[in-house]
Amino acid sequence: MGKTISFLQCNVREGELLFEDRFESSDLSENWEAANGEWISGGGKLIGRFRGDDASLLYSRRQFPGDIILEFTGKMLAPCDNDLNFFFRADGWNDEDTGRITGYVGGLNGWWTKRAGLERYPGPTIRALCDFEAEPERDYHIRAGIAGDTVFLEVDGKLLLTMTDPNPICAPDCARLGMGVYCSQIEFRDFRVYRAIAQPVARGYTAQF
């Protein structure tokens, strides 16, 4: 179990394990729905590929409402070096609206600038980006999710980003999650979903002089 994540007004830790997929089976249909692209599972890994200038998403069939933490290992497969993506609090793929979804999207080497980031989609856009250029063929341990009004991204045990949404997505039909690629090929392993347990913390300074 990962360490506690410290936010501005609370600490967040992993609670109950809600879901796990180690991708041992070649059949994804029980737990997942592919919107498009090529998704290959088996032998402990999942590979997503999409060659177009667009996104390919793999959705959970199950809804995961409430505060959650995603945890998985991912890497970009050379020669690709962009868009290791994931999402949560999502409704589903909309073919009539160019595939647009409602949800929180996160990723490494995205936004056409090879940055780590989080984004509420679609607008009005709330977005948080930082300089963190991931390397192809390198494993990254990712934890991300939402607790209250705070969306967060942790990579290899380091909290990279938090993003506050004053009106968090919480519709009962917007609780799917999954993984994505954007004109790239990505390998995912050991995908887990935990309940996020938040504990309020009183913050303050004590004078040191």
XYZ file of C-alpha atoms in Angstrom:
209
model
C 0.000 0.000 0.000
C 1.283 3.438 -0.910
C 2.127 6.204 1.480
C -0.271 8.905 2.628
C -0.642 11.847 0.263
C -0.657 15.259 1.936
C -2.917 17.966 0.486
C -3.536 21.507 1.653
C -6.409 20.742 4.019
C -6.259 16.963 4.384
C -4.209 13.787 4.168
C -5.398 11.045 1.814
C -4.621 7.336 2.065
C -5.690 4.171 0.287
C -8.683 2.429 1.797
C -10.572 -0.630 0.551
C -9.378 -2.280 -2.666
C -12.335 -1.900 -5.039
C -10.984 -3.460 -8.221
C -7.870 -5.113 -9.607
C -6.810 -6.342 -13.041
C -3.396 -7.896 -13.635
C -4.165 -8.449 -17.346
C -3.435 -12.157 -17.296
C -6.347 -12.940 -19.620
C -6.555 -12.056 -23.310
C -10.284 -11.377 -22.890
C -10.972 -7.805 -21.780
C -14.731 -7.918 -22.289
C -15.725 -8.774 -18.714
C -14.214 -5.646 -17.149
C -13.491 -3.247 -19.997
C -14.968 -1.609 -23.072
C -12.672 -0.273 -25.812
C -13.940 2.893 -27.477
C -11.551 2.537 -30.402
C -7.936 1.709 -31.164
C -6.158 -1.568 -30.459
C -6.039 -3.031 -26.953
C -4.167 -6.305 -26.326
C -4.168 -8.050 -22.945
C -2.355 -11.106 -21.634
C 0.729 -12.302 -19.791
C 0.443 -9.618 -17.126
C 0.313 -6.582 -19.367
C -2.082 -4.485 -21.405
C -0.927 -2.669 -24.540
C -2.916 0.149 -26.086
C -2.128 1.426 -29.592
C -3.599 4.200 -31.718
C -1.987 5.635 -34.850
C -4.385 8.507 -35.529
C -4.051 12.064 -34.236
C -6.698 11.393 -31.611
C -7.375 9.493 -28.399
C -8.128 5.826 -27.827
C -9.738 4.984 -24.477
C -10.407 1.778 -22.575
C -13.355 2.207 -20.189
C -14.249 0.204 -17.112
C -17.671 -1.370 -17.428
C -18.188 -0.775 -13.728
C -18.899 2.607 -12.162
C -16.686 3.776 -9.264
C -18.476 6.693 -7.584
C -17.010 8.637 -4.702
C -13.407 9.390 -3.803
C -10.963 6.960 -5.404
C -7.282 6.316 -6.073
C -6.036 4.645 -9.258
C -2.720 2.817 -9.068
C -0.851 1.195 -11.943
C 2.500 0.853 -13.685
C 2.870 2.224 -17.198
C 5.474 2.903 -19.839
C 5.643 4.376 -23.322
C 6.803 1.842 -25.895
C 9.536 3.081 -28.235
C 9.651 4.691 -30.671
C 6.641 6.473 -29.121
C 7.363 8.996 -26.382
C 4.025 10.676 -25.707
C 0.670 10.418 -23.945
C 0.620 7.782 -21.245
C -2.937 8.622 -20.216
C -5.662 7.636 -17.749
C -9.042 9.005 -16.689
C -11.767 8.754 -14.033
C -15.179 10.216 -13.099
C -16.032 9.701 -16.777
C -19.338 9.064 -18.530
C -18.285 7.236 -21.706
C -17.318 7.649 -25.334
C -19.642 9.787 -27.457
C -19.445 8.861 -31.137
C -21.866 11.633 -32.094
C -19.620 14.307 -30.584
C -16.229 13.298 -32.028
C -15.548 11.004 -29.101
C -15.753 13.764 -26.520
C -16.154 12.633 -22.915
C -16.931 14.154 -19.559
C -14.334 13.345 -16.928
C -10.909 13.994 -15.455
C -7.975 13.152 -17.715
C -4.382 12.775 -16.564
C -1.166 11.750 -18.202
C 2.562 11.890 -18.795
C 4.187 13.509 -21.842
C 0.908 14.962 -23.014
C -0.635 18.243 -24.117
C 1.688 18.294 -27.168
C 4.426 19.652 -24.879
C 5.529 16.439 -23.103
C 4.258 17.604 -19.725
C 2.595 15.796 -16.868
C -0.900 17.036 -16.297
C -4.478 16.839 -15.108
C -7.504 18.279 -16.854
C -11.264 18.440 -16.457
C -12.845 17.725 -19.813
C -14.669 19.265 -21.580
C -14.702 22.977 -20.682
C -14.861 25.226 -18.921
C -11.312 23.941 -18.749
C -9.591 23.400 -15.429
C -6.047 22.250 -16.013
C -2.794 21.748 -14.105
C 0.495 21.033 -15.912
C 4.098 20.693 -14.801
C 7.473 20.004 -16.390
C 8.094 16.270 -16.134
C 9.367 14.597 -19.284
C 8.965 10.827 -19.038
C 11.333 8.513 -20.912
C 10.188 5.745 -23.280
C 10.768 2.147 -22.166
C 10.922 3.228 -18.521
C 8.372 2.041 -15.957
C 6.472 4.687 -14.004
C 4.420 3.893 -10.920
C 1.374 6.147 -11.029
C -1.194 6.964 -8.361
C -3.933 9.439 -9.146
C -7.506 10.187 -8.222
C -9.872 12.524 -6.450
C -10.695 13.348 -2.837
C -13.386 15.942 -2.256
C -12.626 18.840 -4.594
C -8.975 17.904 -5.145
C -7.650 15.903 -8.105
C -4.079 14.648 -7.793
C -1.234 12.919 -9.621
C 1.676 11.091 -7.982
C 4.531 9.495 -9.952
C 7.117 7.150 -8.425
C 6.114 8.186 -4.925
C 6.324 11.932 -5.572
C 3.230 14.148 -5.608
C 3.552 16.095 -8.870
C 0.238 17.924 -9.129
C -2.948 18.833 -7.349
C -5.882 20.555 -9.018
C -8.882 22.054 -7.231
C -12.267 21.826 -8.926
C -14.831 24.102 -7.218
C -17.659 22.045 -8.742
C -16.401 18.439 -8.900
C -17.929 15.972 -11.341
C -20.212 13.761 -9.277
C -23.132 12.674 -11.497
C -24.085 9.021 -10.843
C -23.461 8.117 -14.499
C -20.010 9.784 -14.516
C -18.028 7.263 -12.502
C -16.223 5.129 -15.068
C -12.434 5.081 -15.326
C -9.681 3.646 -17.443
C -6.596 4.133 -19.558
C -5.855 5.941 -22.790
C -3.344 6.602 -25.537
C -3.103 9.449 -28.033
C -1.250 8.684 -31.261
C 1.038 6.424 -29.239
C 1.550 2.937 -27.833
C 1.550 2.348 -24.083
C 1.971 -0.659 -21.793
C -0.041 -0.859 -18.543
C 0.344 -3.342 -15.679
C -1.142 -4.090 -12.245
C -4.154 -1.787 -12.414
C -5.930 -1.208 -9.085
C -8.660 1.043 -7.734
C -8.887 1.951 -4.047
C -11.331 3.936 -1.988
C -9.650 7.225 -1.043
C -9.854 8.020 2.674
C -9.391 11.703 3.479
C -8.571 12.972 6.957
C -8.860 16.748 7.552
C -5.726 18.402 8.869
C -5.492 21.784 10.576
C -2.615 23.709 9.028
C -0.730 26.594 10.572
C 2.664 28.080 11.261
C 4.482 28.503 14.560
C 7.022 31.299 14.676
C 10.602 29.996 14.676
C 12.161 33.266 15.915
